[in-house]
Tab-separated table of C-alpha atoms in Angstrom:
chain	number	residue	atom	x	y	z
A	19	UNK	CA	71.924	110.976	110.474
A	20	UNK	CA	72.138	107.996	112.612
A	21	UNK	CA	71.214	105.695	109.635
A	22	UNK	CA	74.397	107.050	107.916
A	23	UNK	CA	76.739	106.550	110.865
A	24	UNK	CA	75.296	102.892	111.265
A	25	UNK	CA	75.849	102.241	107.506
A	26	UNK	CA	79.539	103.556	107.916
A	27	UNK	CA	80.253	101.521	110.805
A	28	UNK	CA	78.769	98.262	109.009
A	29	UNK	CA	80.998	98.969	106.085
A	30	UNK	CA	84.052	99.585	108.112
A	31	UNK	CA	83.442	96.255	109.793
A	32	UNK	CA	83.288	94.620	106.348
A	33	UNK	CA	86.668	95.911	105.351
A	34	UNK	CA	88.161	94.717	108.594
A	35	UNK	CA	86.427	91.129	108.213
A	36	UNK	CA	87.405	90.899	104.438
A	37	UNK	CA	91.095	91.809	105.254
A	38	UNK	CA	91.446	89.372	108.105
A	39	UNK	CA	89.870	86.564	106.002
A	40	UNK	CA	92.782	86.612	103.487
A	41	UNK	CA	95.684	84.634	104.153
A	42	UNK	CA	99.094	85.351	102.838
A	43	UNK	CA	99.113	82.801	100.063
A	44	UNK	CA	95.889	84.403	98.631
A	45	UNK	CA	97.834	87.619	97.923
A	46	UNK	CA	100.096	85.898	95.315
A	47	UNK	CA	99.591	87.216	91.811
A	48	UNK	CA	98.153	90.546	92.948
A	49	UNK	CA	99.753	93.929	91.602
A	50	UNK	CA	100.792	95.952	94.670
A	51	UNK	CA	99.491	99.399	94.662
A	52	UNK	CA	103.071	100.896	94.624
A	53	UNK	CA	103.598	99.224	91.119
A	54	UNK	CA	100.431	100.346	89.406
A	55	UNK	CA	100.744	102.843	86.604
A	56	UNK	CA	99.496	106.583	86.636
A	57	UNK	CA	96.946	105.610	83.891
A	58	UNK	CA	94.728	102.444	83.456
A	59	UNK	CA	95.848	99.932	80.784
A	60	UNK	CA	94.118	99.965	77.587
A	61	UNK	CA	90.636	98.313	77.819
A	62	UNK	CA	90.631	98.411	81.662
A	63	UNK	CA	87.745	100.117	83.539
A	64	UNK	CA	87.492	101.095	87.195
A	65	UNK	CA	84.461	102.142	89.231
A	66	UNK	CA	85.102	103.875	92.551
A	67	UNK	CA	82.927	104.892	95.599
A	68	UNK	CA	83.955	107.276	98.615
A	69	UNK	CA	82.142	107.712	101.749
A	70	UNK	CA	83.159	110.491	104.435
A	71	UNK	CA	81.921	111.419	107.651
A	72	UNK	CA	82.893	114.931	109.249
A	73	UNK	CA	84.506	114.742	112.726
A	74	UNK	CA	85.043	118.403	113.165
A	75	UNK	CA	84.633	119.354	116.778
A	76	UNK	CA	81.315	120.596	117.531
A	77	UNK	CA	79.671	118.988	114.462
A	78	UNK	CA	80.728	115.363	114.731
A	79	UNK	CA	78.703	112.947	112.399
A	80	UNK	CA	76.417	115.738	111.147
A	81	UNK	CA	78.240	115.939	107.837
A	82	UNK	CA	78.115	112.978	105.381
A	83	UNK	CA	79.607	113.016	101.954
A	84	UNK	CA	79.890	110.790	98.953
A	85	UNK	CA	83.317	112.102	98.234
A	86	UNK	CA	86.981	111.679	99.614
A	87	UNK	CA	88.630	114.453	101.485
A	88	UNK	CA	92.181	112.732	101.233
A	89	UNK	CA	94.243	115.128	99.475
A	90	UNK	CA	95.815	112.331	97.191
A	91	UNK	CA	92.370	111.489	95.741
A	92	UNK	CA	91.590	113.557	92.770
A	93	UNK	CA	88.534	111.688	91.537
A	94	UNK	CA	86.369	111.452	94.661
A	95	UNK	CA	82.855	110.472	95.264
A	96	UNK	CA	81.169	108.083	92.558
A	97	UNK	CA	83.710	107.820	89.821
A	98	UNK	CA	84.264	105.854	86.595
A	99	UNK	CA	87.653	105.661	84.628
A	100	UNK	CA	88.444	103.780	81.486
A	101	UNK	CA	91.743	103.024	79.528
A	102	UNK	CA	90.562	104.220	75.974
A	103	UNK	CA	93.849	103.517	74.291
A	104	UNK	CA	97.472	103.023	75.273
A	105	UNK	CA	98.462	105.541	77.870
A	106	UNK	CA	95.165	107.540	77.714
A	107	UNK	CA	92.604	107.306	80.481
A	108	UNK	CA	89.219	109.120	80.466
A	109	UNK	CA	86.914	109.470	83.450
A	110	UNK	CA	84.450	111.410	85.243
A	111	UNK	CA	83.596	111.746	89.028
A	112	UNK	CA	80.794	113.305	91.115
A	113	UNK	CA	80.132	114.173	94.727
A	114	UNK	CA	77.147	114.455	96.968
A	115	UNK	CA	76.854	115.882	100.429
A	116	UNK	CA	74.591	115.788	103.411
A	117	UNK	CA	74.573	118.396	106.045
A	118	UNK	CA	71.523	118.241	108.350
A	119	UNK	CA	68.920	118.661	107.055
A	120	UNK	CA	69.795	119.009	103.360
A	121	UNK	CA	71.440	116.914	100.508
A	122	UNK	CA	73.589	118.998	98.079
A	123	UNK	CA	75.183	118.045	94.797
A	124	UNK	CA	78.674	118.611	95.100
A	125	UNK	CA	79.836	119.059	91.511
A	126	UNK	CA	81.570	116.841	89.018
A	127	UNK	CA	84.706	116.421	87.171
A	128	UNK	CA	85.406	115.276	83.619
A	129	UNK	CA	88.938	114.512	82.663
A	130	UNK	CA	91.363	112.939	80.179
A	131	UNK	CA	95.017	111.897	81.341
A	132	UNK	CA	97.802	110.833	79.243
A	133	UNK	CA	100.922	108.976	80.549
A	134	UNK	CA	104.124	110.094	78.643
A	135	UNK	CA	106.180	107.934	80.753
A	136	UNK	CA	105.369	105.143	83.271
A	137	UNK	CA	105.843	107.582	86.133
A	138	UNK	CA	104.816	110.923	84.604
A	139	UNK	CA	101.786	112.125	82.805
A	140	UNK	CA	99.528	115.149	82.094
A	141	UNK	CA	95.888	115.703	82.734
A	142	UNK	CA	93.099	118.211	81.508
A	143	UNK	CA	89.932	118.188	83.332
A	144	UNK	CA	86.648	120.278	83.500
A	145	UNK	CA	85.235	120.944	86.834
A	146	UNK	CA	81.516	121.592	87.173
A	147	UNK	CA	80.361	123.550	90.269
A	148	UNK	CA	77.712	121.933	92.425
A	149	UNK	CA	76.003	125.189	93.386
A	150	UNK	CA	75.450	128.733	91.908
A	151	UNK	CA	76.224	127.395	88.489
A	152	UNK	CA	75.273	130.714	86.892
A	153	UNK	CA	77.825	132.476	89.060
A	154	UNK	CA	80.771	130.097	89.042
A	155	UNK	CA	80.178	128.315	85.786
A	156	UNK	CA	83.078	125.944	85.394
A	157	UNK	CA	86.890	125.692	85.982
A	158	UNK	CA	89.749	124.055	84.031
A	159	UNK	CA	92.069	121.901	85.942
A	160	UNK	CA	95.620	121.277	84.466
A	161	UNK	CA	97.653	118.664	86.369
A	162	UNK	CA	101.021	116.736	86.171
A	163	UNK	CA	100.629	113.383	88.120
A	164	UNK	CA	103.814	111.849	89.084
A	165	UNK	CA	104.481	108.442	90.762
A	166	UNK	CA	107.718	106.557	90.964
A	167	UNK	CA	108.461	103.293	92.828
A	168	UNK	CA	111.662	103.711	94.684
A	169	UNK	CA	111.431	100.078	95.761
A	170	UNK	CA	109.182	97.924	93.358
A	171	UNK	CA	106.608	96.048	95.245
A	172	UNK	CA	107.203	98.038	98.310
A	173	UNK	CA	107.653	101.736	98.232
A	174	UNK	CA	106.538	104.641	95.973
A	175	UNK	CA	106.449	108.365	96.161
A	176	UNK	CA	103.925	110.559	94.381
A	177	UNK	CA	103.124	114.196	93.803
A	178	UNK	CA	100.767	116.198	91.749
A	179	UNK	CA	100.658	119.925	91.141
A	180	UNK	CA	97.536	121.293	89.516
A	181	UNK	CA	96.623	124.744	88.158
A	182	UNK	CA	92.880	125.438	88.553
A	183	UNK	CA	91.504	128.288	86.443
A	184	UNK	CA	87.982	129.258	87.392
A	185	UNK	CA	85.525	131.349	85.496
A	186	UNK	CA	82.821	133.370	87.198
A	187	UNK	CA	80.479	136.256	87.138
A	188	UNK	CA	82.715	139.066	88.187
A	189	UNK	CA	79.675	140.968	89.646
A	190	UNK	CA	78.946	138.341	92.331
A	191	UNK	CA	82.090	136.191	92.763
A	192	UNK	CA	85.623	136.811	93.552
A	193	UNK	CA	85.711	140.425	94.509
A	194	UNK	CA	85.004	141.538	91.056
A	195	UNK	CA	87.332	138.969	89.373
A	196	UNK	CA	85.980	136.948	86.475
A	197	UNK	CA	89.016	134.592	86.487
A	198	UNK	CA	90.222	132.867	89.652
A	199	UNK	CA	93.543	131.069	89.727
A	200	UNK	CA	94.613	128.376	92.391
A	201	UNK	CA	97.394	125.979	92.888
A	202	UNK	CA	96.162	122.663	94.246
A	203	UNK	CA	99.103	120.098	94.941
A	204	UNK	CA	99.959	116.918	96.890
A	205	UNK	CA	102.887	114.889	97.906
A	206	UNK	CA	102.854	111.432	99.420
A	207	UNK	CA	104.380	108.081	100.085
A	208	UNK	CA	102.839	104.717	99.497
A	209	UNK	CA	103.859	101.595	101.264
A	210	UNK	CA	102.993	97.897	100.490
A	211	UNK	CA	103.467	95.925	103.659
A	212	UNK	CA	102.463	92.854	101.586
A	213	UNK	CA	101.125	92.491	97.985
A	214	UNK	CA	97.662	93.056	99.344
A	215	UNK	CA	98.085	95.488	102.352
A	216	UNK	CA	99.154	99.025	101.998
A	217	UNK	CA	99.466	102.258	103.623
A	218	UNK	CA	99.566	105.985	102.362
A	219	UNK	CA	100.390	109.228	103.898
A	220	UNK	CA	99.843	112.481	101.708
A	221	UNK	CA	99.856	116.189	102.299
A	222	UNK	CA	98.189	118.708	100.338
A	223	UNK	CA	99.311	122.378	99.682
A	224	UNK	CA	96.503	124.486	98.152
A	225	UNK	CA	96.815	128.160	97.617
A	226	UNK	CA	94.495	130.582	95.923
A	227	UNK	CA	96.231	132.957	93.960
A	228	UNK	CA	93.792	135.508	92.644
A	229	UNK	CA	91.876	136.475	94.579
A	230	UNK	CA	94.702	135.647	97.154
A	231	UNK	CA	93.758	133.370	100.168
A	232	UNK	CA	95.718	131.660	102.938
A	233	UNK	CA	97.513	128.341	102.271
A	234	UNK	CA	95.836	125.338	103.012
A	235	UNK	CA	97.477	122.087	104.307
A	236	UNK	CA	95.364	118.932	104.487
A	237	UNK	CA	96.938	115.726	105.552
A	238	UNK	CA	95.507	112.145	104.787
A	239	UNK	CA	96.278	108.765	106.375
A	240	UNK	CA	95.090	105.643	104.452
A	241	UNK	CA	95.128	101.916	105.250
A	242	UNK	CA	93.965	99.674	102.300
A	243	UNK	CA	93.662	96.229	101.381
A	244	UNK	CA	93.382	94.545	98.030
A	245	UNK	CA	90.663	91.798	98.684
A	246	UNK	CA	90.793	90.160	95.305
A	247	UNK	CA	92.649	91.085	92.159
A	248	UNK	CA	90.008	93.489	91.017
A	249	UNK	CA	88.875	95.050	94.315
A	250	UNK	CA	90.595	97.502	96.737
A	251	UNK	CA	88.933	98.640	100.070
A	252	UNK	CA	90.381	101.257	102.213
A	253	UNK	CA	89.827	103.458	105.254
A	254	UNK	CA	91.040	107.019	105.494
A	255	UNK	CA	91.561	109.596	108.217
A	256	UNK	CA	92.150	113.392	107.196
A	257	UNK	CA	93.022	116.642	109.049
A	258	UNK	CA	91.377	119.141	106.818
A	259	UNK	CA	93.788	121.995	107.232
A	260	UNK	CA	96.946	121.768	109.534
A	261	UNK	CA	97.663	125.344	108.689
A	262	UNK	CA	94.797	126.654	110.839
A	263	UNK	CA	96.110	128.159	114.032
A	264	UNK	CA	95.118	126.418	117.183
A	265	UNK	CA	91.890	124.807	115.708
A	266	UNK	CA	93.864	122.586	113.020
A	267	UNK	CA	93.519	119.321	115.126
A	268	UNK	CA	89.688	119.861	115.436
A	269	UNK	CA	89.152	119.831	111.736
A	270	UNK	CA	89.106	116.327	110.704
A	271	UNK	CA	87.072	113.597	108.932
A	272	UNK	CA	87.156	109.882	108.335
A	273	UNK	CA	86.410	107.974	105.131
A	274	UNK	CA	85.774	104.555	103.567
A	275	UNK	CA	86.218	103.686	99.862
A	276	UNK	CA	86.659	101.089	97.209
A	277	UNK	CA	87.880	100.564	93.786
A	278	UNK	CA	86.657	97.782	91.453
A	279	UNK	CA	88.398	97.143	88.214
A	280	UNK	CA	87.128	95.232	85.220
């Protein structure tokens, strides 16, 4: 596990050095994160990679994920997106997890997203489970992404409610229920301090409706930098569930990621 921690530290140092090496004039011509649309422009692609290390008390650095646990990130892990036509984005994302001593596939998402307006869209996704595929089969994810720049170039708000419909073997999963319903939502604020340097704070509100389960409230804090026009690098810190009584502050993780557009 130490080699993963070392890799994580090296990549974190790279983010800091890359950011510090940029001078203010080099940011001219960049599109601030707050001004970017909810779908990629036609003919534009994006590749993303997220790395995450668990910091939960008692098991620090024993869980390593190729995924993001930031509630604002809906395409975590290793992802690919493409603007197929005007206002239509297609993509996929997959996750991989390591928890001593095993690696596990974390599942995948295939989706299509359409932007009805510059700040409002609709998405339909298919979620493939990483384990017990015969029991869980797949889920449908219906989302409504929203993002609006209150102060163009500086400040934007974003939100996204999703209804997740899961299908399973009722004899082994979900207390005899073959269909599970969940609400997965997030709200947040993004701030561009400069054209290149940005911050985001996002909270999730996740609730299983059938069968019912307790509300989960993750919180994510991000600091990112647009190193060049095509590349964003960022660091994140997450509280995994602030709704937990007493132990909420001990459930946490830290992440590093990047997005490259072409």
